[in-house]
mmCIF file of N, CA, C and O in Angstrom:
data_model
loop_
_atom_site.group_PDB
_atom_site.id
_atom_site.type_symbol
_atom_site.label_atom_id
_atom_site.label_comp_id
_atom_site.label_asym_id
_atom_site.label_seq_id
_atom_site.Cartn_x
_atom_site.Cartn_y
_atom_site.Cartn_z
ATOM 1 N N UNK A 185 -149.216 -16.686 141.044
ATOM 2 C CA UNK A 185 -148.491 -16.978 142.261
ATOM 3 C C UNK A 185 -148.873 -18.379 142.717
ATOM 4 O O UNK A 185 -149.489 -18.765 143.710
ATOM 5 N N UNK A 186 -148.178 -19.192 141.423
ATOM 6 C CA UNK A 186 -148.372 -21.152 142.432
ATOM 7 C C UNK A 186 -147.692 -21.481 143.562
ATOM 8 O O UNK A 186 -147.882 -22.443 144.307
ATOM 9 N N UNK A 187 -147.134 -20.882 143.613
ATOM 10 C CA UNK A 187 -146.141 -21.730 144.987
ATOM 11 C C UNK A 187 -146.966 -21.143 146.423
ATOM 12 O O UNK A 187 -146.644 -21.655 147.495
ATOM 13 N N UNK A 188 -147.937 -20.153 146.404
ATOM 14 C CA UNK A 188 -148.338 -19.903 147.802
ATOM 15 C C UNK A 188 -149.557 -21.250 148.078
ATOM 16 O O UNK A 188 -149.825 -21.510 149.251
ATOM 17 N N UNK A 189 -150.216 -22.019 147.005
ATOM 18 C CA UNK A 189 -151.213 -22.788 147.679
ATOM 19 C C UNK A 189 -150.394 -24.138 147.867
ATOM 20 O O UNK A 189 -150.570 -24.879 148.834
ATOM 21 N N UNK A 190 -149.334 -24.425 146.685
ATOM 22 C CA UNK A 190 -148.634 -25.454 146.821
ATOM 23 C C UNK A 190 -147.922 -25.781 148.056
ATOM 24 O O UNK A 190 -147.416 -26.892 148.215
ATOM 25 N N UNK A 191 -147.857 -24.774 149.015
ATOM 26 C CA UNK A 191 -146.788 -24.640 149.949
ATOM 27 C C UNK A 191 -147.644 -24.353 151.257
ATOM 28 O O UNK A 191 -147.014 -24.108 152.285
ATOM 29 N N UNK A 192 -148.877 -24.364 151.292
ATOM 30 C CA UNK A 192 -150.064 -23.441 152.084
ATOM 31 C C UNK A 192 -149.501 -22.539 153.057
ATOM 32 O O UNK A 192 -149.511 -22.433 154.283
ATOM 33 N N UNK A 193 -149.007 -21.927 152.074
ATOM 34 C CA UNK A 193 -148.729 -20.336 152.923
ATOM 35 C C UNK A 193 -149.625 -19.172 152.047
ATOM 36 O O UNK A 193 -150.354 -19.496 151.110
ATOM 37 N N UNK A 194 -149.474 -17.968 152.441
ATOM 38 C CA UNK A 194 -150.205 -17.212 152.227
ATOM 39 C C UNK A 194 -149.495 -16.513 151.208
ATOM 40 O O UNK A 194 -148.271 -16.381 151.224
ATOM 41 N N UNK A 195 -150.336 -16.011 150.219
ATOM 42 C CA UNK A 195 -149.605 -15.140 149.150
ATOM 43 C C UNK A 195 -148.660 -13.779 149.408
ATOM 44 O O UNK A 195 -147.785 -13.248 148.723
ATOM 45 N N UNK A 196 -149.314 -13.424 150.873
ATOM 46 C CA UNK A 196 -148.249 -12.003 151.202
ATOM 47 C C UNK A 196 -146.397 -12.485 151.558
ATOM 48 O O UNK A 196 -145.502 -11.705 151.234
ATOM 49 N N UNK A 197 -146.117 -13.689 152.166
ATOM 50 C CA UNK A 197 -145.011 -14.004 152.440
ATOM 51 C C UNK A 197 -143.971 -14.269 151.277
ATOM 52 O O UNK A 197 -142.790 -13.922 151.251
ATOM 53 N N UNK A 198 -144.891 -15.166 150.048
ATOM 54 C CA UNK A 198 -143.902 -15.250 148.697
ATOM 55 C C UNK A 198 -144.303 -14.396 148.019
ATOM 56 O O UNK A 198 -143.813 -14.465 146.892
ATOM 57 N N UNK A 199 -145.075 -13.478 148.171
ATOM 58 C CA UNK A 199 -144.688 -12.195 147.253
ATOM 59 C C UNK A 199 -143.863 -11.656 147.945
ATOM 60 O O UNK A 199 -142.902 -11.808 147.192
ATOM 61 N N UNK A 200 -143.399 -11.051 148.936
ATOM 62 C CA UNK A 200 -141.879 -10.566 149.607
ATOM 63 C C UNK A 200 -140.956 -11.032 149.515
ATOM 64 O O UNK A 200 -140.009 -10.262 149.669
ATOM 65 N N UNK A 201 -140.632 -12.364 149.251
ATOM 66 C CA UNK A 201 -139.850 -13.116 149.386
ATOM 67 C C UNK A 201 -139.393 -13.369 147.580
ATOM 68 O O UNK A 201 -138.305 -13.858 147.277
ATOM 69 N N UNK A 202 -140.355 -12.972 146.609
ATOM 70 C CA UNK A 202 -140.009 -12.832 145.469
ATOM 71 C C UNK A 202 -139.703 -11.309 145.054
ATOM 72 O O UNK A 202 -139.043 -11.092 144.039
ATOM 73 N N UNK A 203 -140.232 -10.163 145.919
ATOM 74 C CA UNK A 203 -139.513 -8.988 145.787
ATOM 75 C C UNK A 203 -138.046 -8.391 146.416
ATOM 76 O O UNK A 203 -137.253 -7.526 146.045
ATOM 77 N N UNK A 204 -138.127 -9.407 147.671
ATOM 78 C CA UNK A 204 -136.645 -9.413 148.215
ATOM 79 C C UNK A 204 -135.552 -9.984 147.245
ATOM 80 O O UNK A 204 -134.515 -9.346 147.063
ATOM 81 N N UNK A 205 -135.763 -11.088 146.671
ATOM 82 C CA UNK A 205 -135.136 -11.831 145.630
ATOM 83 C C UNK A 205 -134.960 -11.250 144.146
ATOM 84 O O UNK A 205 -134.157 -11.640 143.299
ATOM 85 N N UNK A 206 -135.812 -10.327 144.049
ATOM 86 C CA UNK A 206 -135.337 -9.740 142.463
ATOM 87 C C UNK A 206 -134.606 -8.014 143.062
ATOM 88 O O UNK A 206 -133.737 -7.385 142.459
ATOM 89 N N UNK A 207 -135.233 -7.626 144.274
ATOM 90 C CA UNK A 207 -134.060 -6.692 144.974
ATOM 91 C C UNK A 207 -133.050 -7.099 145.032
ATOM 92 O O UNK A 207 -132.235 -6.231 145.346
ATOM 93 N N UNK A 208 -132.512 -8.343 144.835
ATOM 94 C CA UNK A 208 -131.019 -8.556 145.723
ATOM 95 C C UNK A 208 -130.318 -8.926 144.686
ATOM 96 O O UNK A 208 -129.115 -9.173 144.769
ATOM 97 N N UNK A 209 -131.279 -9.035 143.145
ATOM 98 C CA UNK A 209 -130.831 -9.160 142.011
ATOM 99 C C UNK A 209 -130.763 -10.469 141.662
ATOM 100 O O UNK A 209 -130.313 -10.559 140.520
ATOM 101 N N UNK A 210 -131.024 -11.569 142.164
ATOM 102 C CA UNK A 210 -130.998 -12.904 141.688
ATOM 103 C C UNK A 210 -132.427 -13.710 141.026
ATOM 104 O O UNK A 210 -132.529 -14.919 140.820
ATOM 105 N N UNK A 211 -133.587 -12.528 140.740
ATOM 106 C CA UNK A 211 -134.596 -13.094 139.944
ATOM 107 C C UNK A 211 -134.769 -11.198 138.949
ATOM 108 O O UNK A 211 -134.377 -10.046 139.131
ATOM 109 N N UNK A 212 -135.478 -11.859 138.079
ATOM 110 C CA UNK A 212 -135.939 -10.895 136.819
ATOM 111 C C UNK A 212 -137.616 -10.829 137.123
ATOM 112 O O UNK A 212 -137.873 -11.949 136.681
ATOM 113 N N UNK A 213 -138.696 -10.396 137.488
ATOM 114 C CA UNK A 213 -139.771 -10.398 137.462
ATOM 115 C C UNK A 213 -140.399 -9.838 135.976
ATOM 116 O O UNK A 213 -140.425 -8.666 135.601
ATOM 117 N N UNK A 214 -140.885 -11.015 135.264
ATOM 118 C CA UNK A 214 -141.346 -10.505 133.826
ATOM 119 C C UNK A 214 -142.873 -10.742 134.242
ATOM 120 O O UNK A 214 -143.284 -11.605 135.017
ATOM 121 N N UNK A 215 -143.554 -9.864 133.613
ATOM 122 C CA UNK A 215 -145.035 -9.607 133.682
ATOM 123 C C UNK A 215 -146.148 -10.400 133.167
ATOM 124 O O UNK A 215 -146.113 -10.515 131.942
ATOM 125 N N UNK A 216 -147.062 -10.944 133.710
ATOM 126 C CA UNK A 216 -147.676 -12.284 133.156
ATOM 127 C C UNK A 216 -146.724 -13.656 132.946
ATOM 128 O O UNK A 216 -147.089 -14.576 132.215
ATOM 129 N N UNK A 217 -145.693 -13.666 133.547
ATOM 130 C CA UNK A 217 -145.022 -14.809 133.113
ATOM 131 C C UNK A 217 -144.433 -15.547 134.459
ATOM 132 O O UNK A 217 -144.005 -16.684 134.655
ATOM 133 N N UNK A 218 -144.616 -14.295 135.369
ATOM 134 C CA UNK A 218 -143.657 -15.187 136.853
ATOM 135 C C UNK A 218 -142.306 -14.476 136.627
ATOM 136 O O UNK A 218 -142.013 -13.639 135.774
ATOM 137 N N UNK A 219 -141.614 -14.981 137.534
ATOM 138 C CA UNK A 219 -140.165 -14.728 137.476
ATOM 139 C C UNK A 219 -139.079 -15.932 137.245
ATOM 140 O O UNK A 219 -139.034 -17.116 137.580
ATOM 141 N N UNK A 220 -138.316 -15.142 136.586
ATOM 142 C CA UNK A 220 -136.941 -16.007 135.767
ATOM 143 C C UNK A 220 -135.695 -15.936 136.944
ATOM 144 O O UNK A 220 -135.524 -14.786 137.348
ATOM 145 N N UNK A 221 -135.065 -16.653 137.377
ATOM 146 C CA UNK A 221 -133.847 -16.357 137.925
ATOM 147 C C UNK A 221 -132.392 -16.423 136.988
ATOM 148 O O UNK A 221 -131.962 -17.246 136.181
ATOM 149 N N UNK A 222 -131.973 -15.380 137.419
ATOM 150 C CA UNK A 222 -130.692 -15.037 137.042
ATOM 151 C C UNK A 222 -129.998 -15.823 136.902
ATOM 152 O O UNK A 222 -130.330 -16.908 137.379
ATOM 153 N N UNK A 223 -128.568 -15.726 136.132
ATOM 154 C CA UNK A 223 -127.287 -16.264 136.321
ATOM 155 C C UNK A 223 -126.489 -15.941 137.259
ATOM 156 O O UNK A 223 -126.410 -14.737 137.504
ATOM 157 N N UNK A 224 -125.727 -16.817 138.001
ATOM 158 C CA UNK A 224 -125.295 -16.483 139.331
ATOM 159 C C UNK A 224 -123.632 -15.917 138.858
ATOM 160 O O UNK A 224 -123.008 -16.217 137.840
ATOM 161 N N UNK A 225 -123.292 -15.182 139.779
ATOM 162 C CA UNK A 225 -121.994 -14.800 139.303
ATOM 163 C C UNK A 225 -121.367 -15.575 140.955
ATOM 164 O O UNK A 225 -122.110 -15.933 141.869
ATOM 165 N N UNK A 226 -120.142 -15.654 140.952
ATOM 166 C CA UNK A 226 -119.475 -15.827 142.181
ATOM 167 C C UNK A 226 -119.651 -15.470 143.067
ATOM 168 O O UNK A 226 -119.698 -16.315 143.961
ATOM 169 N N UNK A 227 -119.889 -13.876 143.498
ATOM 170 C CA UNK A 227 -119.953 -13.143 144.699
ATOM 171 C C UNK A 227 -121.777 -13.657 144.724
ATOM 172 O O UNK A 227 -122.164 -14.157 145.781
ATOM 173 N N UNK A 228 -122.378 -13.572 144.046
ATOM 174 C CA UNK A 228 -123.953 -14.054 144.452
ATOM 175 C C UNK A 228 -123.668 -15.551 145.195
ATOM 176 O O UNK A 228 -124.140 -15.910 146.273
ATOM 177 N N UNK A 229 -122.923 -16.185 144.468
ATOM 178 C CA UNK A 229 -123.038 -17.674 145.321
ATOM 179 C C UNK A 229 -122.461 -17.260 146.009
ATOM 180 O O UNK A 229 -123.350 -17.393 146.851
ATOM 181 N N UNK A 230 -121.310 -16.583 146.823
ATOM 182 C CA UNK A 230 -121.209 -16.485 148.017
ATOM 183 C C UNK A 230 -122.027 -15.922 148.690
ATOM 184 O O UNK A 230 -121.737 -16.023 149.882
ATOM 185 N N UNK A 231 -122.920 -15.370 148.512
ATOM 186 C CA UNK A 231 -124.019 -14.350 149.471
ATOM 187 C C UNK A 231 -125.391 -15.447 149.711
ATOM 188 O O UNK A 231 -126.151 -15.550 150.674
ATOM 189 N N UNK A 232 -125.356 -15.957 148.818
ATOM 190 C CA UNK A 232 -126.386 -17.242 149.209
ATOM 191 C C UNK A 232 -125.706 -18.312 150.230
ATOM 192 O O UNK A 232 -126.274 -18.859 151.175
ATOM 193 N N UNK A 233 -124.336 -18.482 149.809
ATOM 194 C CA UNK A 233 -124.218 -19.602 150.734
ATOM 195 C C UNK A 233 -123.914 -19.456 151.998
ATOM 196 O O UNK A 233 -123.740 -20.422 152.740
ATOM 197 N N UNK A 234 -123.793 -17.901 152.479
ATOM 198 C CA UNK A 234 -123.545 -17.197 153.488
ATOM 199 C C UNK A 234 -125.037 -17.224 154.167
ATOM 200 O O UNK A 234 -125.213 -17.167 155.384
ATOM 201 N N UNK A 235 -125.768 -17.290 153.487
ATOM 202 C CA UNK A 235 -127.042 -16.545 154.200
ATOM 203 C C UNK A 235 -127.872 -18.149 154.293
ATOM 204 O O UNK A 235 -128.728 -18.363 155.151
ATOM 205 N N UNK A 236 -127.449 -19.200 153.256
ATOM 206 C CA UNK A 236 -127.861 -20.680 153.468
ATOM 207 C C UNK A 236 -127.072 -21.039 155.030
ATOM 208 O O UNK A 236 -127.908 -21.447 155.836
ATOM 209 N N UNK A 237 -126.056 -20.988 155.443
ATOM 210 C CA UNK A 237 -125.384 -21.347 156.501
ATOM 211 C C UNK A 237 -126.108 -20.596 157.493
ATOM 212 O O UNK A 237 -126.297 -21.138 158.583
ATOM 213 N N UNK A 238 -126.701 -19.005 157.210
ATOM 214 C CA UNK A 238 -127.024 -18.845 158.449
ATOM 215 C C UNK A 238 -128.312 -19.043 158.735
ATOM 216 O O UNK A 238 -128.534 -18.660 159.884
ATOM 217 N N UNK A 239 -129.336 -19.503 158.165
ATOM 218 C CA UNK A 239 -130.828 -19.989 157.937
ATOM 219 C C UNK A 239 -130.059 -21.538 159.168
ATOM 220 O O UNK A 239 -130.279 -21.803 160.350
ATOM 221 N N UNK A 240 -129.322 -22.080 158.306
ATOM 222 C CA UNK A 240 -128.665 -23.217 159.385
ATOM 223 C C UNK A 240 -128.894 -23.537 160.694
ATOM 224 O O UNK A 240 -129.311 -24.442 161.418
ATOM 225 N N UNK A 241 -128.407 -22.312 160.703
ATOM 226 C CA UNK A 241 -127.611 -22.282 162.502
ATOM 227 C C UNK A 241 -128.858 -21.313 163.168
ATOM 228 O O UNK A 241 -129.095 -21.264 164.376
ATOM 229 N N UNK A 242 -129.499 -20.660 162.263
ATOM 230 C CA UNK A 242 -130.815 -20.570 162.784
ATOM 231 C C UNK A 242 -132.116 -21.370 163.468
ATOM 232 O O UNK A 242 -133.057 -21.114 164.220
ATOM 233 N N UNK A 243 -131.650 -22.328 162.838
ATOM 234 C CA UNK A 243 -132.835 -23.616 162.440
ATOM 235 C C UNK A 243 -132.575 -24.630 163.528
ATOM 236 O O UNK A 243 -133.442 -25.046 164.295
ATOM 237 N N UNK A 244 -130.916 -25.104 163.529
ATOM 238 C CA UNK A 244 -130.106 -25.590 164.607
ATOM 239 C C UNK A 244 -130.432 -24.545 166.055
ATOM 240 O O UNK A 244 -131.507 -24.747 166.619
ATOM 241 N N UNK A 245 -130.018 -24.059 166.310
ATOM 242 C CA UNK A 245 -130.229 -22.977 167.445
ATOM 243 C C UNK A 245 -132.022 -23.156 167.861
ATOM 244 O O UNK A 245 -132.226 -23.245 169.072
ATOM 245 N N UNK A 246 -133.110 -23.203 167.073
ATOM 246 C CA UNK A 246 -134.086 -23.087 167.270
ATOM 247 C C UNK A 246 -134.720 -24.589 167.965
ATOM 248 O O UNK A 246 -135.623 -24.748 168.786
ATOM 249 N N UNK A 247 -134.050 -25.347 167.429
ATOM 250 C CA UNK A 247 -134.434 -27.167 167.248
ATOM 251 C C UNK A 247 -133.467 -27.467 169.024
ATOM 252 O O UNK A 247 -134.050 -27.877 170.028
ATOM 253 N N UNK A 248 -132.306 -27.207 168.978
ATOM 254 C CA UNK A 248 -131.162 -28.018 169.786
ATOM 255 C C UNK A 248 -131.704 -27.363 170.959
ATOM 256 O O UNK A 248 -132.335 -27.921 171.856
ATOM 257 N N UNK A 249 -131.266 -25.542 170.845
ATOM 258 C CA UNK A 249 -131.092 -25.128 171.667
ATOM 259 C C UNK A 249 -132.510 -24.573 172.953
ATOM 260 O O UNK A 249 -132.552 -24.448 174.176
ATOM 261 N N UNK A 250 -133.464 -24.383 171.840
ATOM 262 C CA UNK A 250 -134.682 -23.525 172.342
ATOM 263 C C UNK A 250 -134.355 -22.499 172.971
ATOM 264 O O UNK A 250 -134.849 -22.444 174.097
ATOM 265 N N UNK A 251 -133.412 -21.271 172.548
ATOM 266 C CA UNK A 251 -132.531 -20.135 173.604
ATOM 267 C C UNK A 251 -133.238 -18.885 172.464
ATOM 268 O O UNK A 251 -132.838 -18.588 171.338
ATOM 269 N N UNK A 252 -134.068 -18.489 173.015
ATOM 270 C CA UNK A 252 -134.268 -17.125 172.084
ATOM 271 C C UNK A 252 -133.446 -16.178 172.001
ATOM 272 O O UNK A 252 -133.346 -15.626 170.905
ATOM 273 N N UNK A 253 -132.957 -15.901 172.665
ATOM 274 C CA UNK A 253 -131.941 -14.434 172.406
ATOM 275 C C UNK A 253 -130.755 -15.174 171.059
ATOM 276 O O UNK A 253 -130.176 -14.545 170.174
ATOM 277 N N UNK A 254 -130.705 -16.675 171.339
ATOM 278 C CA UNK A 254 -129.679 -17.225 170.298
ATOM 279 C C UNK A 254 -130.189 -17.057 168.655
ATOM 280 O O UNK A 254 -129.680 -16.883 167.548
ATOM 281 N N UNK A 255 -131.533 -17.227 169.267
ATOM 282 C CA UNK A 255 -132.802 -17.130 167.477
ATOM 283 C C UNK A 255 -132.614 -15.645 167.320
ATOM 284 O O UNK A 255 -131.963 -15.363 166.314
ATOM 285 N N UNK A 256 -132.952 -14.770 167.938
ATOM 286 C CA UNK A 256 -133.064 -12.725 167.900
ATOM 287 C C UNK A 256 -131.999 -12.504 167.266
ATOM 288 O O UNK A 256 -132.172 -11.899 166.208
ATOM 289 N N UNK A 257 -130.406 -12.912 167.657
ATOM 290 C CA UNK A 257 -129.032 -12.523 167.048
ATOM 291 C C UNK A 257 -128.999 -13.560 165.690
ATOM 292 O O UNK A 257 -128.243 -13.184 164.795
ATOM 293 N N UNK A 258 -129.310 -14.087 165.592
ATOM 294 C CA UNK A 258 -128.669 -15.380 164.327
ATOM 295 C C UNK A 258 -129.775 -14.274 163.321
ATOM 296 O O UNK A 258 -129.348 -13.772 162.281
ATOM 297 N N UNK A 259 -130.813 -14.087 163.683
ATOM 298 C CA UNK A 259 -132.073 -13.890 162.607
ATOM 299 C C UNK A 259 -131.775 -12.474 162.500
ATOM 300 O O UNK A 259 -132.452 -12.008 161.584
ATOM 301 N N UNK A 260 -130.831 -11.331 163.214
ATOM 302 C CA UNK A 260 -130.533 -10.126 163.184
ATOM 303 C C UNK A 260 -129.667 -10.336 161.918
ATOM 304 O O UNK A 260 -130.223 -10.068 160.852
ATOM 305 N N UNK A 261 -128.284 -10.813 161.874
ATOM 306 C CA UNK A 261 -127.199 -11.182 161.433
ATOM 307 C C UNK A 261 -127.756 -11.723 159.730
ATOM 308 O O UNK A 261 -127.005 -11.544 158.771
ATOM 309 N N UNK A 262 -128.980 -12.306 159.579
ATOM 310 C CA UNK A 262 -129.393 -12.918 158.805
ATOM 311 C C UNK A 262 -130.187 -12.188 157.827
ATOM 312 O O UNK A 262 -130.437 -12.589 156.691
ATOM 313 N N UNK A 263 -130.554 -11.121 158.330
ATOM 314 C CA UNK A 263 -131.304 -9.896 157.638
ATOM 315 C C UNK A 263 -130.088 -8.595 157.082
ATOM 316 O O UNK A 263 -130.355 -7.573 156.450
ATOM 317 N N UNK A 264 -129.103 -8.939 157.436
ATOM 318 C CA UNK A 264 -128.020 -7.764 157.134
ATOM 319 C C UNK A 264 -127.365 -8.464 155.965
ATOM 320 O O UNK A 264 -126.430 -7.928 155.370
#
């Protein structure tokens, strides 16, 4: 697991974040080797670029606005 010191985050966040990602079907987790990502089909790039736009307006909303209830709904919406 390189990317948790490279990134200084903690190993519990990108290990979820690599089990959410081979749940949602867009990585292969092979054993001793790390994980491989998939080939994207169409409907996957749309579900990424759906969920890239709303990381967005998350990020925007958080920066512009400072309105929490605006962060609670964007980050609800963003988990579905």
């Amino acid at each position: 697991m390189q990317a948790a010191p490279e990134h200084r985050v903690s190993r519990i966040p990108v290990r979820d974040a690599l089990h959410r990602l081979e749940q949602d079907g867009f990585i292969v987790a092979a054993p001793r080797r790390g994980a491989v990502v998939r080939q994207l089909t169409l409907a996957k790039e749309a579900i990424l670029a759906g969920r890239a736009q709303l990381a967005e307006s998350l990020a925007a909303a958080h920066v512009e606005l400072g309105r929490q209830p605006v962060i609670d709904g964007l980050a609800g919406r963003l988990r579905e």
